JSON list of C-alpha atoms in Angstrom, two decimals:
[
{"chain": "A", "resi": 22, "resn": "UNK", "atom": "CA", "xyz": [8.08, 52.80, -67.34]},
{"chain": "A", "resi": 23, "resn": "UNK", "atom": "CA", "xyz": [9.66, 50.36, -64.72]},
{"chain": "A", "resi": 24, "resn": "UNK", "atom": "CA", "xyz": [7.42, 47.54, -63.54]},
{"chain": "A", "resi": 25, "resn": "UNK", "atom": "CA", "xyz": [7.27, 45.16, -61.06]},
{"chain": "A", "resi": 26, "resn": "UNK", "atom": "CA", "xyz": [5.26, 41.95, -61.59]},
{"chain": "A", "resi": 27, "resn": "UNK", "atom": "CA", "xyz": [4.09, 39.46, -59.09]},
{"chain": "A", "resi": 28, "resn": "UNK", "atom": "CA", "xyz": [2.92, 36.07, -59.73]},
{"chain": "A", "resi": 29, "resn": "UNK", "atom": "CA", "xyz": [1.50, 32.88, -57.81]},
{"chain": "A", "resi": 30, "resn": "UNK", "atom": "CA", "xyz": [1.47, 30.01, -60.79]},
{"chain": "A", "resi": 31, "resn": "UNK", "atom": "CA", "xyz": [3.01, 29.09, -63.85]},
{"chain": "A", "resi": 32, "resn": "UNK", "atom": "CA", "xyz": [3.17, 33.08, -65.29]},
{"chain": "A", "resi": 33, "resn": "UNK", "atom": "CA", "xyz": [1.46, 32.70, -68.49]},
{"chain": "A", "resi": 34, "resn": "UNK", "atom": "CA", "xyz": [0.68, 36.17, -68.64]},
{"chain": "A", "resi": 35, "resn": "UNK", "atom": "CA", "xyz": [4.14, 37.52, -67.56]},
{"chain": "A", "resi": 36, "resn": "UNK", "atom": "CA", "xyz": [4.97, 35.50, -70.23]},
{"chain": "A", "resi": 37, "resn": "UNK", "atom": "CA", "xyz": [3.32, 37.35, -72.56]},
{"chain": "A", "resi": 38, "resn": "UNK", "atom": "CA", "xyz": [4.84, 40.03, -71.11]},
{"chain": "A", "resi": 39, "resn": "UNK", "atom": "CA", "xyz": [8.34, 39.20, -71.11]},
{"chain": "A", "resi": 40, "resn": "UNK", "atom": "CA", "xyz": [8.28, 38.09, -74.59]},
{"chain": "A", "resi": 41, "resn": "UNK", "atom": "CA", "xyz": [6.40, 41.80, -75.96]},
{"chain": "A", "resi": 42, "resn": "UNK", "atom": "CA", "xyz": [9.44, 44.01, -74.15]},
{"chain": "A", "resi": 43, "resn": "UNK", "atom": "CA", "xyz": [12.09, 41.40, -75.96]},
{"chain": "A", "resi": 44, "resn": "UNK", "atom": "CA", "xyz": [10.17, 41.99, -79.12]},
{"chain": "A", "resi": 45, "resn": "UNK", "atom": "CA", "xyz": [10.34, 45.68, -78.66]},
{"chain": "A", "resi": 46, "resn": "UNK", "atom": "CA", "xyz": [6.33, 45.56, -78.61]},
{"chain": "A", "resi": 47, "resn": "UNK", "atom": "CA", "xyz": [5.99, 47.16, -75.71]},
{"chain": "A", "resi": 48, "resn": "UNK", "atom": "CA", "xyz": [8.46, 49.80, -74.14]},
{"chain": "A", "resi": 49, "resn": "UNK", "atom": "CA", "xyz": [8.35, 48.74, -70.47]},
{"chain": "A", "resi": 50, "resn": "UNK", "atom": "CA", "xyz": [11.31, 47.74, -68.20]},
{"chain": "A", "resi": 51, "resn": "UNK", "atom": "CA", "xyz": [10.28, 44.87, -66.10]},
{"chain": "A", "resi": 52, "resn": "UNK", "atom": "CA", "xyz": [12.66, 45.77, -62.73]},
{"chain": "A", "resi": 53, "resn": "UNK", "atom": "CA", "xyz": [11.76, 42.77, -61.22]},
{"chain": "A", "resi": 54, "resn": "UNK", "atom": "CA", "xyz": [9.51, 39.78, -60.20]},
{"chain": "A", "resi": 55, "resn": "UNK", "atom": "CA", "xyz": [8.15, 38.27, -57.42]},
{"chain": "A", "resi": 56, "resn": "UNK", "atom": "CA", "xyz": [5.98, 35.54, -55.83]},
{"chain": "A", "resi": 57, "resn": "UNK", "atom": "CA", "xyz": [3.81, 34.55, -52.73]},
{"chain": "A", "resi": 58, "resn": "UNK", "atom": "CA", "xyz": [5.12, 31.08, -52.62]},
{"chain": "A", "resi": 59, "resn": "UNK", "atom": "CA", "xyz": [8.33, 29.66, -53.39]},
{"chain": "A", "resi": 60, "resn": "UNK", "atom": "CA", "xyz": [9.15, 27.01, -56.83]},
{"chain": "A", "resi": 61, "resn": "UNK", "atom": "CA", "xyz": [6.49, 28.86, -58.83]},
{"chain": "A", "resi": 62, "resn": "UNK", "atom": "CA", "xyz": [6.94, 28.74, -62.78]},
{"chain": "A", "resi": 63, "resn": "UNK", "atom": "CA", "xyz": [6.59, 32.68, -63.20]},
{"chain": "A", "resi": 64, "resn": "UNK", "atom": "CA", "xyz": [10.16, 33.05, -61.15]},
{"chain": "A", "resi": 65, "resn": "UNK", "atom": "CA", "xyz": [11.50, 30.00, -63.22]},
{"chain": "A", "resi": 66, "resn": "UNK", "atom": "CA", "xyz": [10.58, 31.95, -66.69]},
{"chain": "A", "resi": 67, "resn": "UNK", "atom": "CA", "xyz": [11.81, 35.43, -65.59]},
{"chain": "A", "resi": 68, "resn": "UNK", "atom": "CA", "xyz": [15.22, 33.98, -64.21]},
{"chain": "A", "resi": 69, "resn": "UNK", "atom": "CA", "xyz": [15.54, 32.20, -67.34]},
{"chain": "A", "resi": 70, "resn": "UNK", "atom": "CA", "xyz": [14.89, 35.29, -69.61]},
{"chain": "A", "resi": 71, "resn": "UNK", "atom": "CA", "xyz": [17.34, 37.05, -67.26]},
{"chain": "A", "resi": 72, "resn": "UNK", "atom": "CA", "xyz": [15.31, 39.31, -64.81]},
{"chain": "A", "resi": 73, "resn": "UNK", "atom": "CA", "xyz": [15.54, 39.86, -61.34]},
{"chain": "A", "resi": 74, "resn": "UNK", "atom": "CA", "xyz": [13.46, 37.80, -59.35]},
{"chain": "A", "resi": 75, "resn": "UNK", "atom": "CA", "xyz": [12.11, 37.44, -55.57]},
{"chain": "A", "resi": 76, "resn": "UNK", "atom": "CA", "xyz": [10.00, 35.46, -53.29]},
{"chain": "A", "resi": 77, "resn": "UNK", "atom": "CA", "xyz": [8.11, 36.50, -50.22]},
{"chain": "A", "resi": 78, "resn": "UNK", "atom": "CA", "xyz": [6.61, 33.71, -49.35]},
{"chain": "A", "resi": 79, "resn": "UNK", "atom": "CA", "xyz": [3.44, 33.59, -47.08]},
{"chain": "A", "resi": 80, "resn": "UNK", "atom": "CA", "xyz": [4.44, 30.81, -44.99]},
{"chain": "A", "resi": 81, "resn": "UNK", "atom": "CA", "xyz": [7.52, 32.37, -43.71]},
{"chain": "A", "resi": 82, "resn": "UNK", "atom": "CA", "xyz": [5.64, 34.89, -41.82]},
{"chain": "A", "resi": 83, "resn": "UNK", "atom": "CA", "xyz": [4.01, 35.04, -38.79]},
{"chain": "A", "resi": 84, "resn": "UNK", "atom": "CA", "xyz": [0.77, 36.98, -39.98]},
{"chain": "A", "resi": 85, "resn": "UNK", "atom": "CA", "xyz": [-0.46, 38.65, -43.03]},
{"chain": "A", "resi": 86, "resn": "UNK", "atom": "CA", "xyz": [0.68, 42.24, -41.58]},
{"chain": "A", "resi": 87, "resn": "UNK", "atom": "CA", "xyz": [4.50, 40.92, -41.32]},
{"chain": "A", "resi": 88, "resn": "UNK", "atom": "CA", "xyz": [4.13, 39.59, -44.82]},
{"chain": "A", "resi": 89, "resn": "UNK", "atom": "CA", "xyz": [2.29, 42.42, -46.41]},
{"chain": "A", "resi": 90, "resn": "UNK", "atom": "CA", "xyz": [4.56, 44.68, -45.04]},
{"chain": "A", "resi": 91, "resn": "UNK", "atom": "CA", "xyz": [7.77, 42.78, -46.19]},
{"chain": "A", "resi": 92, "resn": "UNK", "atom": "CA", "xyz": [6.07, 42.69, -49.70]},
{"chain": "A", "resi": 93, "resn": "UNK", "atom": "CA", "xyz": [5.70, 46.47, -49.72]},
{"chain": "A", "resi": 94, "resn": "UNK", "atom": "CA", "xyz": [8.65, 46.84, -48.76]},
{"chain": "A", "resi": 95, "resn": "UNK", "atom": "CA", "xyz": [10.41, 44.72, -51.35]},
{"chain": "A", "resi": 96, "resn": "UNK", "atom": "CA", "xyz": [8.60, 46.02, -53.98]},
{"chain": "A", "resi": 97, "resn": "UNK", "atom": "CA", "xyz": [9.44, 49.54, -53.03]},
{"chain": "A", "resi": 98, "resn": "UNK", "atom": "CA", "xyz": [13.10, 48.78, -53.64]},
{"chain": "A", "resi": 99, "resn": "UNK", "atom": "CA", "xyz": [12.41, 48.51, -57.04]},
{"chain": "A", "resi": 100, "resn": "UNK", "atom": "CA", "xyz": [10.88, 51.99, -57.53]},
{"chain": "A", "resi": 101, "resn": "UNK", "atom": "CA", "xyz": [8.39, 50.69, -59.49]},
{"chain": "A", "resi": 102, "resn": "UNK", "atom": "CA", "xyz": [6.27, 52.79, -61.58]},
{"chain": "A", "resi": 103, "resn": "UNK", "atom": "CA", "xyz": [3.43, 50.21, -62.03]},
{"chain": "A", "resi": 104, "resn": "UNK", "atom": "CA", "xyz": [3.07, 46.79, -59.27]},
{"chain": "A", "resi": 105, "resn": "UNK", "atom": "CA", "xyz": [1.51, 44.15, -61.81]},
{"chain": "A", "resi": 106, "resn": "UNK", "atom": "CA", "xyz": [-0.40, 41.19, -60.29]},
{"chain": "A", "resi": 107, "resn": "UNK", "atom": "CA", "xyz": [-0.39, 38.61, -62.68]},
{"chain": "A", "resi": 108, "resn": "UNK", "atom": "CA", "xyz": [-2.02, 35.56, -61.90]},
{"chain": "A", "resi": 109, "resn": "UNK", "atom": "CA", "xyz": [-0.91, 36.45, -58.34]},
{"chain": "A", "resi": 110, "resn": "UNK", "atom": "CA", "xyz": [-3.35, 34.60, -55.66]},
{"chain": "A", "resi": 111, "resn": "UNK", "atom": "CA", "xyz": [-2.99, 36.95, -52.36]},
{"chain": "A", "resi": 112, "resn": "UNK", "atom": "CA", "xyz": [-4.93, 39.87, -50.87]},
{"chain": "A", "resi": 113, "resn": "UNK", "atom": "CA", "xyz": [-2.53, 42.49, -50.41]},
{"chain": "A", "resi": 114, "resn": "UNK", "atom": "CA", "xyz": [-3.58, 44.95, -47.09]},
{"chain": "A", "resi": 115, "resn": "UNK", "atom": "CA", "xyz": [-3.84, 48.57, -46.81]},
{"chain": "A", "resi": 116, "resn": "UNK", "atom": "CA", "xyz": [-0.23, 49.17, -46.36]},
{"chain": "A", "resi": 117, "resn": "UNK", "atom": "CA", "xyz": [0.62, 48.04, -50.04]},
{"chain": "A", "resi": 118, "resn": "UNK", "atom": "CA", "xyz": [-2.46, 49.57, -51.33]},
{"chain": "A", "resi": 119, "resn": "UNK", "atom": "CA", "xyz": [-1.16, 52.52, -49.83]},
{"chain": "A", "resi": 120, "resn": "UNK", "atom": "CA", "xyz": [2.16, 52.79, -50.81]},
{"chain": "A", "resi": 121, "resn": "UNK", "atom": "CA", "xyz": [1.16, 51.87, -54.55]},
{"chain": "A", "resi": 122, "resn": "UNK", "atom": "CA", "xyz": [-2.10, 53.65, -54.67]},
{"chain": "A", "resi": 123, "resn": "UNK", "atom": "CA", "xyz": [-3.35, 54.15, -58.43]},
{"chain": "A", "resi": 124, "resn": "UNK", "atom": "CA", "xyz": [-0.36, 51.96, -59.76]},
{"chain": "A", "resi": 125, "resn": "UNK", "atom": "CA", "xyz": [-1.51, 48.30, -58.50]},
{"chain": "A", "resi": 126, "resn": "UNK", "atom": "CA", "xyz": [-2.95, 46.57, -61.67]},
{"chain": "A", "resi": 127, "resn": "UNK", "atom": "CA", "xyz": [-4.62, 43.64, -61.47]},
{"chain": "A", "resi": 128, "resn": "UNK", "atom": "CA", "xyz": [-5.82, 41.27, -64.19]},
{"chain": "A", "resi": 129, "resn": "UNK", "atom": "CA", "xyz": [-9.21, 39.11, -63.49]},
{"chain": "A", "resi": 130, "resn": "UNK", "atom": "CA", "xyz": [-10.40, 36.59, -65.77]},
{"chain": "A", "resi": 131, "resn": "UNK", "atom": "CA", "xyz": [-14.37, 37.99, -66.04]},
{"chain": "A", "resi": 132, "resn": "UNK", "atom": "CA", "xyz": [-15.97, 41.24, -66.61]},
{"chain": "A", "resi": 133, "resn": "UNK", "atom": "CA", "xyz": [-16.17, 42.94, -63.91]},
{"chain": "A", "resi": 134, "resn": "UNK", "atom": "CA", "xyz": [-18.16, 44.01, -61.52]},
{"chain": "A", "resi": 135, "resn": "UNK", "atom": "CA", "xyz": [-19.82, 40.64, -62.26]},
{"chain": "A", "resi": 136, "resn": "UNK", "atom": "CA", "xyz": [-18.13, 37.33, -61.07]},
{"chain": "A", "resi": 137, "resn": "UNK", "atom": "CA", "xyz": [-15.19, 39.06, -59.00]},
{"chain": "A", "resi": 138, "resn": "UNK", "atom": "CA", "xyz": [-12.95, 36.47, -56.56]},
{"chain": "A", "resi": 139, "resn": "UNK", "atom": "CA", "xyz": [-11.08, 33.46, -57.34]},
{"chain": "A", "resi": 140, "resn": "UNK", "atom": "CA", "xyz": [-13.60, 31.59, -59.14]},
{"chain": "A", "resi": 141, "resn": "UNK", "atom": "CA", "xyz": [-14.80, 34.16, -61.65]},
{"chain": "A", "resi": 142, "resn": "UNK", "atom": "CA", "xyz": [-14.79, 31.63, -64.57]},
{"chain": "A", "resi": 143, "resn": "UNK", "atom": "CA", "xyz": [-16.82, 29.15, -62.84]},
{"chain": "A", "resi": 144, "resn": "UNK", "atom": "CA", "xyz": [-18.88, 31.70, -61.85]},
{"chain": "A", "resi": 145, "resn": "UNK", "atom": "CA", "xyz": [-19.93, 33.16, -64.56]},
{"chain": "A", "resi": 146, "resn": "UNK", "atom": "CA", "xyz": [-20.71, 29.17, -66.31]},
{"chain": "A", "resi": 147, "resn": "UNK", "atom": "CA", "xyz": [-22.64, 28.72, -63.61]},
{"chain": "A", "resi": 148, "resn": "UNK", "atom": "CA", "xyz": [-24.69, 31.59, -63.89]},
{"chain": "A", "resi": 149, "resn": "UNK", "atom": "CA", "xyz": [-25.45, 30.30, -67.28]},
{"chain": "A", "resi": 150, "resn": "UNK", "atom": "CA", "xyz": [-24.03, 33.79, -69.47]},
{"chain": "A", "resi": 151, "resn": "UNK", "atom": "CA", "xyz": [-22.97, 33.99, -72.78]},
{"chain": "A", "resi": 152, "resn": "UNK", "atom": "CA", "xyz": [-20.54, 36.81, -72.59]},
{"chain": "A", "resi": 153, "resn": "UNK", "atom": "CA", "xyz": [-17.63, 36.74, -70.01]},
{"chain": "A", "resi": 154, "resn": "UNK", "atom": "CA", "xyz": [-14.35, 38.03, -70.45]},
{"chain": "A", "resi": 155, "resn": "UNK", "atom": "CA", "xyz": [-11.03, 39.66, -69.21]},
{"chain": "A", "resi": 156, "resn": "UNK", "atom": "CA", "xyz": [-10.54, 42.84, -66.94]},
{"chain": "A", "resi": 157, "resn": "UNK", "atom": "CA", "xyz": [-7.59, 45.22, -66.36]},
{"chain": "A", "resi": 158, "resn": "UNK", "atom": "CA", "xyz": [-8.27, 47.38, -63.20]},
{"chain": "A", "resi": 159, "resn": "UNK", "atom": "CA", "xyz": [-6.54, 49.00, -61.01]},
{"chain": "A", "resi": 160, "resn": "UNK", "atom": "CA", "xyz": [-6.89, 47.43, -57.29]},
{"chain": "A", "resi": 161, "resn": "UNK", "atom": "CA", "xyz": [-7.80, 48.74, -54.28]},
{"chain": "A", "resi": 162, "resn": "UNK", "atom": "CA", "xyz": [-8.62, 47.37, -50.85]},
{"chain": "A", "resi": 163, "resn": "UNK", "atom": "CA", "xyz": [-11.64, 45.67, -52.32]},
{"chain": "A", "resi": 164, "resn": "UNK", "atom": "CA", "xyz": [-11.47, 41.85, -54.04]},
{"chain": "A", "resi": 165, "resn": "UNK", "atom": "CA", "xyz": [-11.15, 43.06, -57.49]},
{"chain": "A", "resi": 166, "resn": "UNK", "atom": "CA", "xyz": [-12.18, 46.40, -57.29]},
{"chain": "A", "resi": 167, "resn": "UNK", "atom": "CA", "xyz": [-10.82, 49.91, -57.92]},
{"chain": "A", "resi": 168, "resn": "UNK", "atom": "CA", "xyz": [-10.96, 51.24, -61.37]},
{"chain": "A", "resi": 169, "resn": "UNK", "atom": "CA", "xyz": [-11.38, 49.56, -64.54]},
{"chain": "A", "resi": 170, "resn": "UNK", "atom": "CA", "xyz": [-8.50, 50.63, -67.01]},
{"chain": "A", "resi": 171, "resn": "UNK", "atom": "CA", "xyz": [-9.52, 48.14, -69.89]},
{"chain": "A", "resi": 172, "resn": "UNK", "atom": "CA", "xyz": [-12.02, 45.13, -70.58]},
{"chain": "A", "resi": 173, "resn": "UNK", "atom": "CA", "xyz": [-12.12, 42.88, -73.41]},
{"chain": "A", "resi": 174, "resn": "UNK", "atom": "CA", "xyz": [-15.21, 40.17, -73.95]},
{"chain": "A", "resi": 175, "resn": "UNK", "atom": "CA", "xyz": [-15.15, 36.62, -75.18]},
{"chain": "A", "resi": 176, "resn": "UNK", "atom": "CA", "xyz": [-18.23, 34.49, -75.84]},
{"chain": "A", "resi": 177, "resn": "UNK", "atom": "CA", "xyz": [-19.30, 31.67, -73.66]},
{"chain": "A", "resi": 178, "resn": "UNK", "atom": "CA", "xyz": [-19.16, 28.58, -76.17]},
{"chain": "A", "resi": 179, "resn": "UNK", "atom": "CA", "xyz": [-22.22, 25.88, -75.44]},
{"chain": "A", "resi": 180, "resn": "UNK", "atom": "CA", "xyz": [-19.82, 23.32, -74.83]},
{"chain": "A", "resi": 181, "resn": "UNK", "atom": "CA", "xyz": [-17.40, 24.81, -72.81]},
{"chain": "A", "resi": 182, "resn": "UNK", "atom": "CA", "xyz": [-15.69, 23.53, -69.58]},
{"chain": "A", "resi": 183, "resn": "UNK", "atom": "CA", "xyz": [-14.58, 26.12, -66.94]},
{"chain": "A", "resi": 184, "resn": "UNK", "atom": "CA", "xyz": [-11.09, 24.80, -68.37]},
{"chain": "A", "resi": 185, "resn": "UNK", "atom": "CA", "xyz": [-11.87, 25.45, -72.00]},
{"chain": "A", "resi": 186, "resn": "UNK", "atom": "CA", "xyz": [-13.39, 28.85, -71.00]},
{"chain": "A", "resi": 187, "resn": "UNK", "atom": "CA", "xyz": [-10.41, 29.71, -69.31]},
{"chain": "A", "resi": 188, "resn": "UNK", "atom": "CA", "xyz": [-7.88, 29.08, -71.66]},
{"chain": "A", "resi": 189, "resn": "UNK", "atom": "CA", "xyz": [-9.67, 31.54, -73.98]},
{"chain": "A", "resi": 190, "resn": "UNK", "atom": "CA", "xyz": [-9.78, 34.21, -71.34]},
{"chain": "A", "resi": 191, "resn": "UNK", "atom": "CA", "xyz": [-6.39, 33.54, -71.22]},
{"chain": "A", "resi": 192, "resn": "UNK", "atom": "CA", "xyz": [-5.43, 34.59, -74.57]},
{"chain": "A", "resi": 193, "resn": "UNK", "atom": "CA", "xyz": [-7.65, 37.63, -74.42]},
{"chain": "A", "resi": 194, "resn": "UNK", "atom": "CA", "xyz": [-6.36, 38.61, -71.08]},
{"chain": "A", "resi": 195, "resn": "UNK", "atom": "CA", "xyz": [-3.01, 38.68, -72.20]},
{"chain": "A", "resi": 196, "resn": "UNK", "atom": "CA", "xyz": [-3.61, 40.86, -74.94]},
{"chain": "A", "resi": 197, "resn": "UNK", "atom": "CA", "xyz": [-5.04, 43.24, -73.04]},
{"chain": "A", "resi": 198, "resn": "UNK", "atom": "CA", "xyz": [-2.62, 43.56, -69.96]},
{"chain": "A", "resi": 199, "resn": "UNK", "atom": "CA", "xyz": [0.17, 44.31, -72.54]},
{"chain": "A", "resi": 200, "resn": "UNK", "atom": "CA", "xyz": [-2.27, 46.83, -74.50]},
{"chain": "A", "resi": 201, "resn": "UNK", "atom": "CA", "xyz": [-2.92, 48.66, -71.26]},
{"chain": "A", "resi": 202, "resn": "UNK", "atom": "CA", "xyz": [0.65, 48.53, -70.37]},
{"chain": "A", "resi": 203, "resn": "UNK", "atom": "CA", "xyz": [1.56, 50.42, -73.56]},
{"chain": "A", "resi": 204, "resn": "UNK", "atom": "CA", "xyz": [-0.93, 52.31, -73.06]},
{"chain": "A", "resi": 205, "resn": "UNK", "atom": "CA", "xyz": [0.14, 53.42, -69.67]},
{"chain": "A", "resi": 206, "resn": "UNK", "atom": "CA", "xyz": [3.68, 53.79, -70.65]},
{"chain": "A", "resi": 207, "resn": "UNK", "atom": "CA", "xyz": [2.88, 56.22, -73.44]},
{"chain": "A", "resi": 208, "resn": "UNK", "atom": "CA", "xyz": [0.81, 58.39, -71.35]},
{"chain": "A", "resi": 209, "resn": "UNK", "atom": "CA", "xyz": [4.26, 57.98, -68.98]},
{"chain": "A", "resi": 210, "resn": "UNK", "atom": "CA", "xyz": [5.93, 59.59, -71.88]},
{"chain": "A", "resi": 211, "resn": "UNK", "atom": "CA", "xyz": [4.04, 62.45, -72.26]},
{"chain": "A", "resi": 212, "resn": "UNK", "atom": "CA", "xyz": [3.90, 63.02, -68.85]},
{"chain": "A", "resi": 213, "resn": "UNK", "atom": "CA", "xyz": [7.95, 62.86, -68.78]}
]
């Protein structure tokens, strides 16, 4: 199962990722992986474990159709089985949705349907719950949306910080992005 993985940040899940197909933990090729922005630290950890990287940054665009259509387009070239967003911090439009419908995963740090968006952690310790947790779904033209492949919960500790909180979502959520990738890339094998 080839896979292309895009990141906006530091790429703690890919990762996680990275170092579970170098393990032999999980039978995915990663063809490639991209960013938003340029500089990020996901880029700088895939070029160092010897991938193929690329950046489309957002800036370099004139509007969001130019740059969600050179995005598409990029990630195309990779005939990708599976587009990963990991930790990656842009909408995509319709046209990527599109042309990766069913295969764009997403990971978001809270159980969804509650707390979706870019604050889901503070969210949900604002709301004052004492379950959150990590979610796998598949996205659609919604903000985080579309089907949910996997979920996993973690407790909300009386003394936590958003930071704190997150950091434990963290670990959870990269468990479960490279369980549901295995688990996708068996059911690929089947398929085959």
């Amino acid at each position: 199962m080839r896979i292309v993985v895009l990141v906006s940040g530091t790429g703690s899940n890919l990762q996680a990722v990275i170092d579970a197909v170098a393990s032999g933990g999980l039978d995915v090729e990663i063809a490639a992986v991209g960013a938003d922005r340029a500089g990020t630290g996901g880029v700088a950890r895939s070029a160092a474990a010897g991938l193929e990287t690329f950046e489309v940054p957002f800036r370099d665009y004139t509007d969001r159709a130019e740059w969600n259509h050179a995005l598409t387009q990029k990630c195309l070239s990779y005939a990708p089985d599976y587009v990963v967003s990991s930790g990656f911090m842009r909408i995509v439009g319709e046209e990527f949705i599109a042309a990766f419908d069913g295969t764009y995963i997403n990971t978001h740090p809270a159980l969804l349907p509650a707390f979706p968006g870019a604050h889901g952690v503070r969210d949900a310790l604002a709301y004052g719950v004492k379950v959150t947790g990590c979610t796998v779904h598949i996205a659609d033209t919604g903000v985080d949306t579309g089907p949910i492949l996997a979920q996993r919960a973690v407790e909300v500790l009386d003394d936590d910080s958003e930071e704190s909180l997150h950091e434990r979502i963290k670990v959870a959520e990269r468990a479960l992005l490279i369980e549901t990738l295995a688990h996708l890339a068996a059911g690929q094998r089947a398929r085959s």
